[in-house]
JSON list of C-alpha atoms in Angstrom, two decimals:
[
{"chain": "A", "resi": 1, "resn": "UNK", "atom": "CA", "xyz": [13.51, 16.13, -31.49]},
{"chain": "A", "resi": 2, "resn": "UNK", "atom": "CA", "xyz": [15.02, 15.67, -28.21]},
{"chain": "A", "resi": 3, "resn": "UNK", "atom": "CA", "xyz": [14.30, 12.89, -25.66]},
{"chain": "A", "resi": 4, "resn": "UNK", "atom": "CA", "xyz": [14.74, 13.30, -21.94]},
{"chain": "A", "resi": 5, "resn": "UNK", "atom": "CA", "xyz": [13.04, 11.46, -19.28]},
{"chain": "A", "resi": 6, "resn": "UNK", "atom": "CA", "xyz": [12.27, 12.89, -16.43]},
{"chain": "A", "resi": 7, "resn": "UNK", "atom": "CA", "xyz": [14.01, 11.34, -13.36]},
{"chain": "A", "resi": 8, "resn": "UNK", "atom": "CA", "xyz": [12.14, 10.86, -10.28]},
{"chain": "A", "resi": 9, "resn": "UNK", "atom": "CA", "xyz": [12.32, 9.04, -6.97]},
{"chain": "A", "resi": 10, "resn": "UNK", "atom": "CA", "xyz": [9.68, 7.20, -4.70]},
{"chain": "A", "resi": 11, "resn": "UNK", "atom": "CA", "xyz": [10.06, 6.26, -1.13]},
{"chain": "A", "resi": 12, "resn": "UNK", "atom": "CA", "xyz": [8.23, 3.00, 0.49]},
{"chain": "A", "resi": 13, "resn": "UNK", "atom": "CA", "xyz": [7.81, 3.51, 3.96]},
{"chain": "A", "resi": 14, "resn": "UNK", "atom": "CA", "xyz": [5.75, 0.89, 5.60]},
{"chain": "A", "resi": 15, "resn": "UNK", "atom": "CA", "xyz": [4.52, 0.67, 9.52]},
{"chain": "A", "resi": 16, "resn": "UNK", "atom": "CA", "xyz": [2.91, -2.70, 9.80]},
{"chain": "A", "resi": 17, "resn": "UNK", "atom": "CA", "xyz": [1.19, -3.35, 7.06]},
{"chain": "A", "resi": 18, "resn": "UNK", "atom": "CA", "xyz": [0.34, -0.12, 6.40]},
{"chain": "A", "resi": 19, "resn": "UNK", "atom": "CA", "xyz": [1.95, 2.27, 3.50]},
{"chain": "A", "resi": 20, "resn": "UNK", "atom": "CA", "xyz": [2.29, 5.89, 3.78]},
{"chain": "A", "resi": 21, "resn": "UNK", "atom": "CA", "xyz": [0.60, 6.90, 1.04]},
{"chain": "A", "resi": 22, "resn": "UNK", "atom": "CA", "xyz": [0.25, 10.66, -0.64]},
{"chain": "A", "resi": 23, "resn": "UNK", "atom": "CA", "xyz": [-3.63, 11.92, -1.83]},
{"chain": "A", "resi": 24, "resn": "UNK", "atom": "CA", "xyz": [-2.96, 15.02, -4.39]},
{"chain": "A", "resi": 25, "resn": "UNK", "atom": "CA", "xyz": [-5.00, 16.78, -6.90]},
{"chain": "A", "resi": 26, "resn": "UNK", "atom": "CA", "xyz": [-3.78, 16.22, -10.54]},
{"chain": "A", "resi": 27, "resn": "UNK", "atom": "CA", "xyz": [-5.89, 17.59, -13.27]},
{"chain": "A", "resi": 28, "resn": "UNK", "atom": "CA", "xyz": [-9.08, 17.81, -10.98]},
{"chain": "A", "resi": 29, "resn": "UNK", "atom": "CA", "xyz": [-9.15, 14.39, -9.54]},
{"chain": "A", "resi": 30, "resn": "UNK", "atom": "CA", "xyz": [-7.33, 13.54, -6.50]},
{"chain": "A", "resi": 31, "resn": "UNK", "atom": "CA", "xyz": [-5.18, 10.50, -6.76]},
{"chain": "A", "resi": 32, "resn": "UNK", "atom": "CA", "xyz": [-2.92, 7.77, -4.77]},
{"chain": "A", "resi": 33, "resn": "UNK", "atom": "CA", "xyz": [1.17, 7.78, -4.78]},
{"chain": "A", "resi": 34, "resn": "UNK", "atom": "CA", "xyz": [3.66, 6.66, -2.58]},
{"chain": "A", "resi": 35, "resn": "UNK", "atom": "CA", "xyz": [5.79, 9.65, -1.79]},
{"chain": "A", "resi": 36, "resn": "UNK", "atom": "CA", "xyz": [7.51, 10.75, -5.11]},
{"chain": "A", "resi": 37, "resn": "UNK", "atom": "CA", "xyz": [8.82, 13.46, -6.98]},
{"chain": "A", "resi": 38, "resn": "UNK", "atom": "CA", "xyz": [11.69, 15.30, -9.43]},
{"chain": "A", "resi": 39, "resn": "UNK", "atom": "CA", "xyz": [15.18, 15.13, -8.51]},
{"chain": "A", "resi": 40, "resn": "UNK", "atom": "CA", "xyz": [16.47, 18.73, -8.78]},
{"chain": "A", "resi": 41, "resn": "UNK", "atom": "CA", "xyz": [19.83, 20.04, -9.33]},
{"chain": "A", "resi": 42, "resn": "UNK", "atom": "CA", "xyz": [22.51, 19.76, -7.07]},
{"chain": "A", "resi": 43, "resn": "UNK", "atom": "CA", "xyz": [21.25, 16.79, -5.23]},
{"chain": "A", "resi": 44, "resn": "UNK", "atom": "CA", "xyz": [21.38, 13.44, -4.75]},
{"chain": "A", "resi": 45, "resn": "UNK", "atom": "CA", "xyz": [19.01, 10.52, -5.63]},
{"chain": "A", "resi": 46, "resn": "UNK", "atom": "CA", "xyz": [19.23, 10.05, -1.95]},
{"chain": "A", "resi": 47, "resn": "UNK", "atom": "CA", "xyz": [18.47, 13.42, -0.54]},
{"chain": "A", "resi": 48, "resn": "UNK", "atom": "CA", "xyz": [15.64, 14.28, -3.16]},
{"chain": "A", "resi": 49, "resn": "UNK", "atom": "CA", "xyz": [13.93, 11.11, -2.03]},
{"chain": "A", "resi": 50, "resn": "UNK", "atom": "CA", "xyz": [14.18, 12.82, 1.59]},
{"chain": "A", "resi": 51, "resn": "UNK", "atom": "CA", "xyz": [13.00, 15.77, 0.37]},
{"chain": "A", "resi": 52, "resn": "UNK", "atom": "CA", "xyz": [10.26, 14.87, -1.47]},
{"chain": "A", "resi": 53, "resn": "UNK", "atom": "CA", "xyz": [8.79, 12.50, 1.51]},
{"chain": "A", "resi": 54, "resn": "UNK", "atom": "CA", "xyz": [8.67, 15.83, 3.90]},
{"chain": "A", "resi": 55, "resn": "UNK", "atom": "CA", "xyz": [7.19, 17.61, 1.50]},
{"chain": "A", "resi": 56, "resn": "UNK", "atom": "CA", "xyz": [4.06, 15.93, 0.72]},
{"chain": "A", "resi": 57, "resn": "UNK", "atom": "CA", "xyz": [3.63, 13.74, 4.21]},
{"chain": "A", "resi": 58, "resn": "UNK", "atom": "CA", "xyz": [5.62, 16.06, 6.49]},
{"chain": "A", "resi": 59, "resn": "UNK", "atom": "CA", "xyz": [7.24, 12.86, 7.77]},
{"chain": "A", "resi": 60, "resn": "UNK", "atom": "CA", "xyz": [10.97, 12.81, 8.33]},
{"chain": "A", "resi": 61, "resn": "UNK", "atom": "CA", "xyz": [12.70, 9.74, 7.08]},
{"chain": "A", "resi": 62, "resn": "UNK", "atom": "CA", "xyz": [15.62, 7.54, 6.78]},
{"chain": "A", "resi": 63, "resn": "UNK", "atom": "CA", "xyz": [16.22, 5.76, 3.48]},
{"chain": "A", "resi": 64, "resn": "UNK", "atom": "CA", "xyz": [17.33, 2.27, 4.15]},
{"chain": "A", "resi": 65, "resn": "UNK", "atom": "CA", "xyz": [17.55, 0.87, 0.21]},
{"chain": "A", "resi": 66, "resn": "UNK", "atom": "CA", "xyz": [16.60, 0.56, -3.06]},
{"chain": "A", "resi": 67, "resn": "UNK", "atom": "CA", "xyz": [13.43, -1.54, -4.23]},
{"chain": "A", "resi": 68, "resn": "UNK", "atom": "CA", "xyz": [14.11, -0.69, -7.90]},
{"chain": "A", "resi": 69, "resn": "UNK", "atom": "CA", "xyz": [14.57, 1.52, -10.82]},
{"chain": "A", "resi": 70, "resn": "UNK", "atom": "CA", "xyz": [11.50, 1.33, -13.17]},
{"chain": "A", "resi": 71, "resn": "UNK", "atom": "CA", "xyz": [10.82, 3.11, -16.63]},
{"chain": "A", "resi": 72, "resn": "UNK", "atom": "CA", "xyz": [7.30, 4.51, -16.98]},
{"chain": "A", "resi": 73, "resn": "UNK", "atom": "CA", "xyz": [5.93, 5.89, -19.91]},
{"chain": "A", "resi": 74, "resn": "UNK", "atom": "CA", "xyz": [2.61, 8.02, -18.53]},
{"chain": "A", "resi": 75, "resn": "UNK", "atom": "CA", "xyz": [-0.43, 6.92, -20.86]},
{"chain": "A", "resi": 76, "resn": "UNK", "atom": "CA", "xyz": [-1.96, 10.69, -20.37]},
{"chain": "A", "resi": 77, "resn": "UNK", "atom": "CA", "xyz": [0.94, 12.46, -21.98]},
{"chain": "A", "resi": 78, "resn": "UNK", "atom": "CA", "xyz": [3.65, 10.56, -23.39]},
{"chain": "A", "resi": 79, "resn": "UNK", "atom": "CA", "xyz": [6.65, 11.49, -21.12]},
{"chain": "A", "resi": 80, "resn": "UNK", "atom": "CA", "xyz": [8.51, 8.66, -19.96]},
{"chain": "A", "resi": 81, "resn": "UNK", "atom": "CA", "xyz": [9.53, 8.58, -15.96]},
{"chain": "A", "resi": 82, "resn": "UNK", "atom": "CA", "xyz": [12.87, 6.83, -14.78]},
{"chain": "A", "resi": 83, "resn": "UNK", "atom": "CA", "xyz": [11.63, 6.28, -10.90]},
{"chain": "A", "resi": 84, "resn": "UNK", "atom": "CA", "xyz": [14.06, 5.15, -8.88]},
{"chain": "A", "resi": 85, "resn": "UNK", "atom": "CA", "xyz": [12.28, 3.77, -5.76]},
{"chain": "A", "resi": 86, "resn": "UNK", "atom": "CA", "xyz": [13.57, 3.45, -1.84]},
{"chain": "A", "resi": 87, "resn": "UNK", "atom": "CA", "xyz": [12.79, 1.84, 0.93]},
{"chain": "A", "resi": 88, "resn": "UNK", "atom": "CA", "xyz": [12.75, 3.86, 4.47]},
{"chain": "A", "resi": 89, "resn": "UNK", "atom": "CA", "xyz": [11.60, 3.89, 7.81]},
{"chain": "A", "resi": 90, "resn": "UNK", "atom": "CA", "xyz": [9.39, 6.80, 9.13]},
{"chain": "A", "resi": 91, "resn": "UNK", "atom": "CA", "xyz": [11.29, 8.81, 11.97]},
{"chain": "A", "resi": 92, "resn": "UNK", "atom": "CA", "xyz": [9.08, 11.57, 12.98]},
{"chain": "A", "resi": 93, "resn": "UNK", "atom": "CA", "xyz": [6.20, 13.59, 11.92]},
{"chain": "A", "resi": 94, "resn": "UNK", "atom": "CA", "xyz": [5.45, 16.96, 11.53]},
{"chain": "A", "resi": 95, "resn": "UNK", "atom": "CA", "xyz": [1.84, 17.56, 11.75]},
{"chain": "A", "resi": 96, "resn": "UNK", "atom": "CA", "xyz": [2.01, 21.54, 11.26]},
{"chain": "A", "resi": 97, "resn": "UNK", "atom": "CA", "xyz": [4.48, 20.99, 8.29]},
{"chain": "A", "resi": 98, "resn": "UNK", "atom": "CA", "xyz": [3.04, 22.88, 5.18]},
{"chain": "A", "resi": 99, "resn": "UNK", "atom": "CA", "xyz": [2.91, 20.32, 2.32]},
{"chain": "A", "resi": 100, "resn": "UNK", "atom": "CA", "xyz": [3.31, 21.18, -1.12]},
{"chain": "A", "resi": 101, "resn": "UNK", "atom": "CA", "xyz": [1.32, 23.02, -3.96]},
{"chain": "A", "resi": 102, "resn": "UNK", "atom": "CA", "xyz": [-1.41, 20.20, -4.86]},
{"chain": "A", "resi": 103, "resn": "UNK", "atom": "CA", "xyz": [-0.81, 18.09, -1.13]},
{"chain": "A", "resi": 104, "resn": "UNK", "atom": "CA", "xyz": [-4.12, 16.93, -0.21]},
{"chain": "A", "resi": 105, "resn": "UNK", "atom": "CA", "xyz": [-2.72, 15.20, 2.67]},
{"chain": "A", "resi": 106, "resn": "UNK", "atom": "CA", "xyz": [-0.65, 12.09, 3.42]},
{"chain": "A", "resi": 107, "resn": "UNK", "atom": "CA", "xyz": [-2.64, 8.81, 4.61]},
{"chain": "A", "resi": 108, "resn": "UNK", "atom": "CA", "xyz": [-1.64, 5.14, 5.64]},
{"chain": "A", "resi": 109, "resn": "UNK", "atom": "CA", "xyz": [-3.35, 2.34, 3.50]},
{"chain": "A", "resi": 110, "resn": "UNK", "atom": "CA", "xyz": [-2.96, -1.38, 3.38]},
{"chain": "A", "resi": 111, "resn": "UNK", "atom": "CA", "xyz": [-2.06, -3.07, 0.17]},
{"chain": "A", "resi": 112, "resn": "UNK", "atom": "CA", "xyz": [-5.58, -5.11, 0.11]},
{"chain": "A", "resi": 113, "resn": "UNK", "atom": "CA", "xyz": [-7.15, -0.85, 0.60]},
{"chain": "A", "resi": 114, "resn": "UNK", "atom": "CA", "xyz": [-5.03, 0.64, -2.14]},
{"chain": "A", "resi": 115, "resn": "UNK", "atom": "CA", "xyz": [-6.36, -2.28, -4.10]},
{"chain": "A", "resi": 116, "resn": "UNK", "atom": "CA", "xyz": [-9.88, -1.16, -3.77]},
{"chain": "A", "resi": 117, "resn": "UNK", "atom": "CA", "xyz": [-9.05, 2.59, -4.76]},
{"chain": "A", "resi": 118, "resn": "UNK", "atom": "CA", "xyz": [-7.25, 1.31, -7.77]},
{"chain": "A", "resi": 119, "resn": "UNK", "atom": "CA", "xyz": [-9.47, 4.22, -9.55]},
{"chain": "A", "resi": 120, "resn": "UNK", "atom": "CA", "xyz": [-7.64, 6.62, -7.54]},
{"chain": "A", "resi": 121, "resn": "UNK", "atom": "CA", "xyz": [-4.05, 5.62, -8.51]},
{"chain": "A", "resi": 122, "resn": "UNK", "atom": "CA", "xyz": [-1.48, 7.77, -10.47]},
{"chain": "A", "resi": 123, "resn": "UNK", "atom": "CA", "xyz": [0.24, 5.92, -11.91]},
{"chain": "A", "resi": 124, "resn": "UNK", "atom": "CA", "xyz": [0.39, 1.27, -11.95]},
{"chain": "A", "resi": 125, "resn": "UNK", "atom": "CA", "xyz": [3.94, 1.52, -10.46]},
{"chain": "A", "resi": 126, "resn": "UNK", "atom": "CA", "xyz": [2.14, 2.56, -6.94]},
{"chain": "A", "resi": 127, "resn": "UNK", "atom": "CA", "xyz": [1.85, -1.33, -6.45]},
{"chain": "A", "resi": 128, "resn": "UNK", "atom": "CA", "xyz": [4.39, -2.65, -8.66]},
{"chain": "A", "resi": 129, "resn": "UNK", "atom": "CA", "xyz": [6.30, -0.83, -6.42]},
{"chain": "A", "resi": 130, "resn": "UNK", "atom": "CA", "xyz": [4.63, -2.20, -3.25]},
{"chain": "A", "resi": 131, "resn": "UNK", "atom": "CA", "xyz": [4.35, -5.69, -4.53]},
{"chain": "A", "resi": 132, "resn": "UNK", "atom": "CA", "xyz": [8.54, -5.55, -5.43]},
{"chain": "A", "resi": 133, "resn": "UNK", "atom": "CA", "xyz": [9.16, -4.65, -1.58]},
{"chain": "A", "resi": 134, "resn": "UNK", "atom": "CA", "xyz": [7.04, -6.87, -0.44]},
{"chain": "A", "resi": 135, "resn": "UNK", "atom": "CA", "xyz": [8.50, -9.72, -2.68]},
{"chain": "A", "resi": 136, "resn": "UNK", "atom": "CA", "xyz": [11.56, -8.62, -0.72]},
{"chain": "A", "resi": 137, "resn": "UNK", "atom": "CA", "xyz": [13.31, -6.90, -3.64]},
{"chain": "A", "resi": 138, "resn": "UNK", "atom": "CA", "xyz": [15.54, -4.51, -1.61]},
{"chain": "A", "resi": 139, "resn": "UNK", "atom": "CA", "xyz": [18.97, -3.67, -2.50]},
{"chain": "A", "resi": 140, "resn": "UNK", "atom": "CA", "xyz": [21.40, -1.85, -0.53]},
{"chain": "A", "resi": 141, "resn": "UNK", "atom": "CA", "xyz": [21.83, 1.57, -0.86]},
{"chain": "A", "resi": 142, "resn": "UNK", "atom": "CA", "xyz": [25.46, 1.45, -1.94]},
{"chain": "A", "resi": 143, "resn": "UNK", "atom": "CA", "xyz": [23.66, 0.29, -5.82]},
{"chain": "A", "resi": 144, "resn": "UNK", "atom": "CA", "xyz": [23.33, 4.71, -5.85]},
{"chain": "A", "resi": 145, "resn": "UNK", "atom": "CA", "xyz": [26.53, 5.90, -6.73]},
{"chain": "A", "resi": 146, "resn": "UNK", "atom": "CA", "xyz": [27.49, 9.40, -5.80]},
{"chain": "A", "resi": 147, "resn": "UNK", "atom": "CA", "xyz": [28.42, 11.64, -8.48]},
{"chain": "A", "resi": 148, "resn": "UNK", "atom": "CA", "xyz": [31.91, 12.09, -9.59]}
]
């Protein structure tokens, strides 16, 4: 039987105090996650993370580092996630931008609100994540190596 985890990324992009924050519909429920998705072929860790963030907040941003790389095994199916998570500052919005396939919308929560829609979370690593950056775990963004 073959193995593979499925490689993802997750951007933290924080405006004073506040977290953007993605609401989508998974399975019938709608549920909390930073920004996150699949890397897909051909592109960086860097650009998917880019990516990604547009497509479910239709926010443009700049990644500024790396807050870690965390191993996930999802309790609902079995399939393990390597998430490698940035940092980045908003730089514009795009209200009219059409978000992706299962989008409800993009929102910005405070840690001490996420915490009382704990129900609503996809996955623990949504403040693992947020508790990590705000520990002030943020590495440069020279740890991503480009491929060779």
């Amino acid at each position: 039987m073959d193995w593979l985890p499925h490689i993802t990324v997750a951007t933290i992009v924080e405006d004073n105090g506040r977290f953007l924050m993605v609401e989508e519909s998974k399975h019938g429920r709608t549920v909390l996650n930073q920004p996150a998705g699949h890397l897909d072929p051909e592109e960086t860790l860097i650009e998917a993370a880019i990516r990604e963030t547009l497509e479910e907040t239709g926010w443009d941003v700049e990644p500024t580092g790396v807050v870690g790389i965390y191993l996930y095994t999802a309790p609902s199916n079995g399939v393990t996630y390597q998430r490698v998570c940035f940092t980045a500052k908003a730089l514009k919005h795009h209200p009219d931008y059409q978000l992706d396939d299962g989008i409800v919308g993009a929102k910005w929560l405070t840690r001490d609100e996420l915490l009382q829609q704990r129900a609503n979370w996809r996955s623990e690593l949504i403040i693992r994540c947020i508790d990590d950056y705000l520990d002030g775990k943020h590495f440069s963004l020279e740890l991503i190596r480009p491929s060779l």
